[in-house]
Amino acid sequence: MKLNRGCKSLLGAALIALFVLCPGRHAQSEETGDANLSPKDMIVRAWEAWGAKNYERTFYWTDKCIGEYSEEAKKEQASLSDFPPTDIMDQYETLNAVGTSFFIQGEAYLSQGKIGEAKKAFSMAIKDYSFAQNWDPRGWYWSVKEKSEATIEKSEKKPDVADEKRPKPAPGFKKKPSTTITLYDPGKEAIVDYKKYGYFKNVGTDKYAYVTKDQEGLSQAAGEAIYPNTSSVNWDLNYKKVKDEGRLEGSHWDFVNTDDLEANFYKWSGAPEPQGVRMFYTGLSLEKSGLLEHAIKAYYSIVIHFPKSVGWTYFRTPWYISQVAIDRIDFLLRTHPELKMELTGARIKVENGFDDILANDRLVVNPGELRKIDFLYRVKSIVKNSILKGYIAKKGRVVKQIGDGKVDLVKYENNHWQLRVEGKPYIIKGVAYSPSKIGQSPDEGTLEDWMQADYNKNGKIDGPYDTWVDKNLNNTQDSDEKAVGDFQLLKEMGCNTIRLYHHASNKELLKELYRRYGIMVIMGDLLGAYTVGSGAGWYEGTDYANPEHRKNMLESVKKMVEEFKDEPYVLFWMLGNENNYGVANNAKRNPKAYYEFVNEAAIMIKSMDRDHPVGICNGDLTFLDICSSLAPNVDIYGSNVYRGKYGFGTSFWENAKDIWGKPVVITEYGCPAYMEGKSEEIAQEAQAEYLKNAWQDIVYNSAGSSGTGNSIGGMLFEWVDEWWKAYESSVHDSKRNWSGPFPDGWNYEEWLGVCSQGDGKSSPFLRQLRKTYFTYKEMWNK
């Protein structure tokens, strides 16, 4: 499948060389000699040398790899007709290493200003090793050929802002695409009455099944392309027309995010995929076309017929399609009350579903009931919800309290949770704030501390106080565009919290943030993520069973708490940043050791500070069950979640409520303001819609609302675009990073900001406010 569970955001100046071939064993120390080194070992050493700007050693290792393994690499290249899938990538280690060797040499030449030599090296990677790929510790593979081509292009001409804003040609179809689907057979029933055509067995167990007795009647009720009516498309005259026009040529995976919804619908109605997958993408095309009732029928057919369908995300994690189908139905019915439908009781529980192993999964299925409701019922629901809000607000209704200091967490009789500051309800309207100057990068060790930066030498910190809004988008500070500062912009937006990933260097600045702008801080320690605080080397990675690493990390946490525990702006402590994904650490391989250590750190914090809760930042829900079991002293489950424009899904909140049982904060959620082949205006609209729905989902599941009641807020990722994410830190790169549920199906890591830095020439001072800023300003100031 082409959906994701999480985003790999790398933060911290400890990252010197982020490019590695694959996570795994550490290269031998050079003292042991060069014998018996694998191609992977050589590339690790080459990247280390390149990161240290030791070009002599860089070329030593790349030349050695090329000399010893180029012939074998060419054989692996010849055996391929396309890029191999990630699950068998280890079989092509030699190809990947040799191709990457030429790429590293090209980068080394560029760093020395030797453009001609760089082009020759890149050209070798392109010509002879076009299927070579390199593993990025941010969590994806990238094509050495594509990256080489892009780097050659950039070395010849650095794009200006006009180039970036100009829409790129989209991969089109032979005829004009149609954004409207006209159904040949909409079916006889808007809501299929499945009890008429069969019966349910073992509802609420892992032995669930729906048995069809009248397949012909069910097909007629369901309508075109909805299981079991998978043949009526062949009688659709539009289908024949679209096919004859050549609009159905290509892989069905190319028909997910195109504008030709008609072609998408017909292509997926007969796609060679399991029925659950086919139904999901059929439903998606119907939904995008506005045929919501028919889309809901497609999604609900998955729940009825194929509740145990499982696909795979871009990162090779399981994707439980029926859970997502229920989430989509819930979202559509919540946001379109005019449909007058209700889905009750539907739940797919995946026991043991918080790891990547399908063999131990047990899916307990209850398809629930989809039914019509009248207008009066809807009004009663709204009134009931309003009463509920007043009901839980009474202090006497608190049944549990975590913490007795300035910041606490309370649970009400209806099992809803709320964060409070000095006894008053506090929902986190947060932003991840770490502005960076164009041209600086942690990859090269040049990223400076934004809390100290004063490039105009006026005695004020640049980002917080000296940024100005480029209102007419001309990349020039006009006379009416005075410095306003990010802190003021954040306040006007309605932000009440920023997240700091690892400690802070300017306490006075944060005091001013709180006193003058009313913004609090989630204070974080990366807890060995990206090796920060553990003392481990990058390729060795933090080992949570290593006594020395544990000691170093506890000292880091202790230092943070001692330094900041009495500061008025601290909201709570946050441990880690999606460490469970295993980037430069072994939490993914040894989750038991990791979560036991997290609990140890939480106990230490609470022995030092009673005023603030302790949270953990995980990637999505991976290892949620182990975390809940082994880290009971953690109060708040934080999750970096990137699940799509529908928010996070009922299944996310319900799983967190069932397993964790305590409050949840979304520690990262975001969307790029870039779409390939689309105008900047369209991309900004898509970003704003995506992020608006995410916030509404956070609120819907907060205390007093109709959802699960375990949400205490979220952290929007991020404030301003960071140009170093795709490595050339002076170029606003629009290369795809990884596939996921984003507007055009891809994440563009350098475009996640609420603000852009324009053409970069006035960095770090210029801010161009995107539509998301104004959308959030309206929502957060209500």
PDB file of N, CA, C and O in Angstrom, residues 647-680:
ATOM      1  N   GLY A 647      -7.912  13.694   9.613  1.00  0.00           N
ATOM      2  CA  GLY A 647      -7.529  13.670  11.013  1.00  0.00           C
ATOM      3  C   GLY A 647      -6.778  12.395  11.317  1.00  0.00           C
ATOM      4  O   GLY A 647      -6.010  11.887  10.495  1.00  0.00           O
ATOM      5  N   PHE A 648      -7.030  11.839  12.478  1.00  0.00           N
ATOM      6  CA  PHE A 648      -6.244  10.699  12.942  1.00  0.00           C
ATOM      7  C   PHE A 648      -7.062   9.419  12.995  1.00  0.00           C
ATOM      8  O   PHE A 648      -6.499   8.329  13.054  1.00  0.00           O
ATOM      9  N   GLY A 649      -8.360   9.558  12.950  1.00  0.00           N
ATOM     10  CA  GLY A 649      -9.219   8.392  12.854  1.00  0.00           C
ATOM     11  C   GLY A 649      -9.727   7.901  14.193  1.00  0.00           C
ATOM     12  O   GLY A 649      -9.011   7.903  15.192  1.00  0.00           O
ATOM     13  N   THR A 650     -10.978   7.468  14.197  1.00  0.00           N
ATOM     14  CA  THR A 650     -11.588   6.924  15.409  1.00  0.00           C
ATOM     15  C   THR A 650     -10.753   5.779  15.963  1.00  0.00           C
ATOM     16  O   THR A 650     -10.593   5.635  17.179  1.00  0.00           O
ATOM     17  N   SER A 651     -10.200   4.959  15.067  1.00  0.00           N
ATOM     18  CA  SER A 651      -9.429   3.804  15.527  1.00  0.00           C
ATOM     19  C   SER A 651      -8.196   4.232  16.314  1.00  0.00           C
ATOM     20  O   SER A 651      -7.802   3.561  17.278  1.00  0.00           O
ATOM     21  N   PHE A 652      -7.576   5.340  15.924  1.00  0.00           N
ATOM     22  CA  PHE A 652      -6.406   5.826  16.659  1.00  0.00           C
ATOM     23  C   PHE A 652      -6.789   6.165  18.095  1.00  0.00           C
ATOM     24  O   PHE A 652      -6.163   5.710  19.056  1.00  0.00           O
ATOM     25  N   TRP A 653      -7.820   6.964  18.264  1.00  0.00           N
ATOM     26  CA  TRP A 653      -8.208   7.420  19.599  1.00  0.00           C
ATOM     27  C   TRP A 653      -8.740   6.261  20.440  1.00  0.00           C
ATOM     28  O   TRP A 653      -8.463   6.186  21.647  1.00  0.00           O
ATOM     29  N   GLU A 654      -9.503   5.357  19.826  1.00  0.00           N
ATOM     30  CA  GLU A 654     -10.049   4.228  20.580  1.00  0.00           C
ATOM     31  C   GLU A 654      -8.942   3.275  21.031  1.00  0.00           C
ATOM     32  O   GLU A 654      -8.964   2.783  22.162  1.00  0.00           O
ATOM     33  N   ASN A 655      -7.983   2.998  20.148  1.00  0.00           N
ATOM     34  CA  ASN A 655      -6.863   2.137  20.532  1.00  0.00           C
ATOM     35  C   ASN A 655      -6.078   2.753  21.686  1.00  0.00           C
ATOM     36  O   ASN A 655      -5.699   2.063  22.640  1.00  0.00           O
ATOM     37  N   ALA A 656      -5.828   4.051  21.587  1.00  0.00           N
ATOM     38  CA  ALA A 656      -5.102   4.731  22.653  1.00  0.00           C
ATOM     39  C   ALA A 656      -5.884   4.688  23.962  1.00  0.00           C
ATOM     40  O   ALA A 656      -5.311   4.499  25.042  1.00  0.00           O
ATOM     41  N   LYS A 657      -7.189   4.837  23.871  1.00  0.00           N
ATOM     42  CA  LYS A 657      -8.017   4.811  25.082  1.00  0.00           C
ATOM     43  C   LYS A 657      -8.038   3.418  25.698  1.00  0.00           C
ATOM     44  O   LYS A 657      -7.899   3.259  26.918  1.00  0.00           O
ATOM     45  N   ASP A 658      -8.187   2.393  24.865  1.00  0.00           N
ATOM     46  CA  ASP A 658      -8.273   1.018  25.370  1.00  0.00           C
ATOM     47  C   ASP A 658      -6.958   0.546  25.980  1.00  0.00           C
ATOM     48  O   ASP A 658      -6.946  -0.098  27.033  1.00  0.00           O
ATOM     49  N   ILE A 659      -5.856   0.833  25.315  1.00  0.00           N
ATOM     50  CA  ILE A 659      -4.557   0.289  25.728  1.00  0.00           C
ATOM     51  C   ILE A 659      -3.836   1.210  26.703  1.00  0.00           C
ATOM     52  O   ILE A 659      -3.323   0.768  27.731  1.00  0.00           O
ATOM     53  N   TRP A 660      -3.804   2.497  26.395  1.00  0.00           N
ATOM     54  CA  TRP A 660      -3.069   3.453  27.234  1.00  0.00           C
ATOM     55  C   TRP A 660      -3.909   3.888  28.424  1.00  0.00           C
ATOM     56  O   TRP A 660      -3.447   3.908  29.562  1.00  0.00           O
ATOM     57  N   GLY A 661      -5.137   4.285  28.160  1.00  0.00           N
ATOM     58  CA  GLY A 661      -6.063   4.619  29.240  1.00  0.00           C
ATOM     59  C   GLY A 661      -5.835   5.954  29.910  1.00  0.00           C
ATOM     60  O   GLY A 661      -6.496   6.287  30.899  1.00  0.00           O
ATOM     61  N   LYS A 662      -4.897   6.734  29.394  1.00  0.00           N
ATOM     62  CA  LYS A 662      -4.592   8.052  29.957  1.00  0.00           C
ATOM     63  C   LYS A 662      -4.582   9.085  28.830  1.00  0.00           C
ATOM     64  O   LYS A 662      -4.843   8.758  27.683  1.00  0.00           O
ATOM     65  N   PRO A 663      -4.267  10.339  29.120  1.00  0.00           N
ATOM     66  CA  PRO A 663      -4.360  11.372  28.082  1.00  0.00           C
ATOM     67  C   PRO A 663      -3.378  11.169  26.926  1.00  0.00           C
ATOM     68  O   PRO A 663      -2.310  10.574  27.077  1.00  0.00           O
ATOM     69  N   VAL A 664      -3.761  11.729  25.770  1.00  0.00           N
ATOM     70  CA  VAL A 664      -2.974  11.632  24.546  1.00  0.00           C
ATOM     71  C   VAL A 664      -2.799  13.029  23.957  1.00  0.00           C
ATOM     72  O   VAL A 664      -3.749  13.813  23.899  1.00  0.00           O
ATOM     73  N   VAL A 665      -1.574  13.332  23.525  1.00  0.00           N
ATOM     74  CA  VAL A 665      -1.318  14.571  22.800  1.00  0.00           C
ATOM     75  C   VAL A 665      -0.667  14.202  21.467  1.00  0.00           C
ATOM     76  O   VAL A 665       0.175  13.306  21.406  1.00  0.00           O
ATOM     77  N   ILE A 666      -1.085  14.856  20.396  1.00  0.00           N
ATOM     78  CA  ILE A 666      -0.457  14.651  19.099  1.00  0.00           C
ATOM     79  C   ILE A 666       0.801  15.530  19.067  1.00  0.00           C
ATOM     80  O   ILE A 666       0.701  16.754  19.014  1.00  0.00           O
ATOM     81  N   THR A 667       1.959  14.912  19.141  1.00  0.00           N
ATOM     82  CA  THR A 667       3.205  15.661  19.263  1.00  0.00           C
ATOM     83  C   THR A 667       3.726  16.185  17.929  1.00  0.00           C
ATOM     84  O   THR A 667       4.588  17.065  17.910  1.00  0.00           O
ATOM     85  N   GLU A 668       3.253  15.632  16.828  1.00  0.00           N
ATOM     86  CA  GLU A 668       3.521  16.171  15.495  1.00  0.00           C
ATOM     87  C   GLU A 668       2.384  15.782  14.579  1.00  0.00           C
ATOM     88  O   GLU A 668       1.944  14.633  14.581  1.00  0.00           O
ATOM     89  N   TYR A 669       1.915  16.732  13.790  1.00  0.00           N
ATOM     90  CA  TYR A 669       1.062  16.443  12.642  1.00  0.00           C
ATOM     91  C   TYR A 669       1.293  17.561  11.628  1.00  0.00           C
ATOM     92  O   TYR A 669       1.475  18.714  11.997  1.00  0.00           O
ATOM     93  N   GLY A 670       1.361  17.206  10.356  1.00  0.00           N
ATOM     94  CA  GLY A 670       1.665  18.221   9.368  1.00  0.00           C
ATOM     95  C   GLY A 670       1.344  17.780   7.960  1.00  0.00           C
ATOM     96  O   GLY A 670       0.991  16.627   7.704  1.00  0.00           O
ATOM     97  N   CYS A 671       1.494  18.733   7.040  1.00  0.00           N
ATOM     98  CA  CYS A 671       1.178  18.489   5.633  1.00  0.00           C
ATOM     99  C   CYS A 671       1.994  19.460   4.788  1.00  0.00           C
ATOM    100  O   CYS A 671       2.093  20.643   5.133  1.00  0.00           O
ATOM    101  N   PRO A 672       2.576  19.012   3.686  1.00  0.00           N
ATOM    102  CA  PRO A 672       3.353  19.931   2.846  1.00  0.00           C
ATOM    103  C   PRO A 672       2.462  20.900   2.084  1.00  0.00           C
ATOM    104  O   PRO A 672       1.328  20.573   1.716  1.00  0.00           O
ATOM    105  N   ALA A 673       3.001  22.078   1.845  1.00  0.00           N
ATOM    106  CA  ALA A 673       2.315  23.088   1.032  1.00  0.00           C
ATOM    107  C   ALA A 673       2.855  23.050  -0.392  1.00  0.00           C
ATOM    108  O   ALA A 673       3.057  24.080  -1.033  1.00  0.00           O
ATOM    109  N   TYR A 674       3.101  21.840  -0.859  1.00  0.00           N
ATOM    110  CA  TYR A 674       3.600  21.647  -2.221  1.00  0.00           C
ATOM    111  C   TYR A 674       2.936  20.414  -2.803  1.00  0.00           C
ATOM    112  O   TYR A 674       2.771  19.401  -2.116  1.00  0.00           O
ATOM    113  N   MET A 675       2.543  20.497  -4.075  1.00  0.00           N
ATOM    114  CA  MET A 675       2.013  19.360  -4.805  1.00  0.00           C
ATOM    115  C   MET A 675       2.614  19.392  -6.211  1.00  0.00           C
ATOM    116  O   MET A 675       2.603  20.443  -6.870  1.00  0.00           O
ATOM    117  N   GLU A 676       3.128  18.264  -6.636  1.00  0.00           N
ATOM    118  CA  GLU A 676       3.759  18.216  -7.949  1.00  0.00           C
ATOM    119  C   GLU A 676       2.744  18.508  -9.043  1.00  0.00           C
ATOM    120  O   GLU A 676       1.671  17.901  -9.100  1.00  0.00           O
ATOM    121  N   GLY A 677       3.085  19.468  -9.894  1.00  0.00           N
ATOM    122  CA  GLY A 677       2.218  19.796 -11.014  1.00  0.00           C
ATOM    123  C   GLY A 677       1.068  20.712 -10.680  1.00  0.00           C
ATOM    124  O   GLY A 677       0.243  21.005 -11.542  1.00  0.00           O
ATOM    125  N   LYS A 678       0.990  21.179  -9.428  1.00  0.00           N
ATOM    126  CA  LYS A 678      -0.112  22.044  -9.018  1.00  0.00           C
ATOM    127  C   LYS A 678       0.413  23.433  -8.670  1.00  0.00           C
ATOM    128  O   LYS A 678       1.573  23.605  -8.290  1.00  0.00           O
ATOM    129  N   SER A 679      -0.461  24.415  -8.756  1.00  0.00           N
ATOM    130  CA  SER A 679      -0.078  25.775  -8.406  1.00  0.00           C
ATOM    131  C   SER A 679       0.117  25.898  -6.898  1.00  0.00           C
ATOM    132  O   SER A 679      -0.371  25.071  -6.118  1.00  0.00           O
ATOM    133  N   GLU A 680       0.819  26.933  -6.499  1.00  0.00           N
ATOM    134  CA  GLU A 680       1.029  27.183  -5.074  1.00  0.00           C
ATOM    135  C   GLU A 680      -0.305  27.407  -4.360  1.00  0.00           C
ATOM    136  O   GLU A 680      -0.493  26.965  -3.228  1.00  0.00           O
TER     137      GLU A 680
END
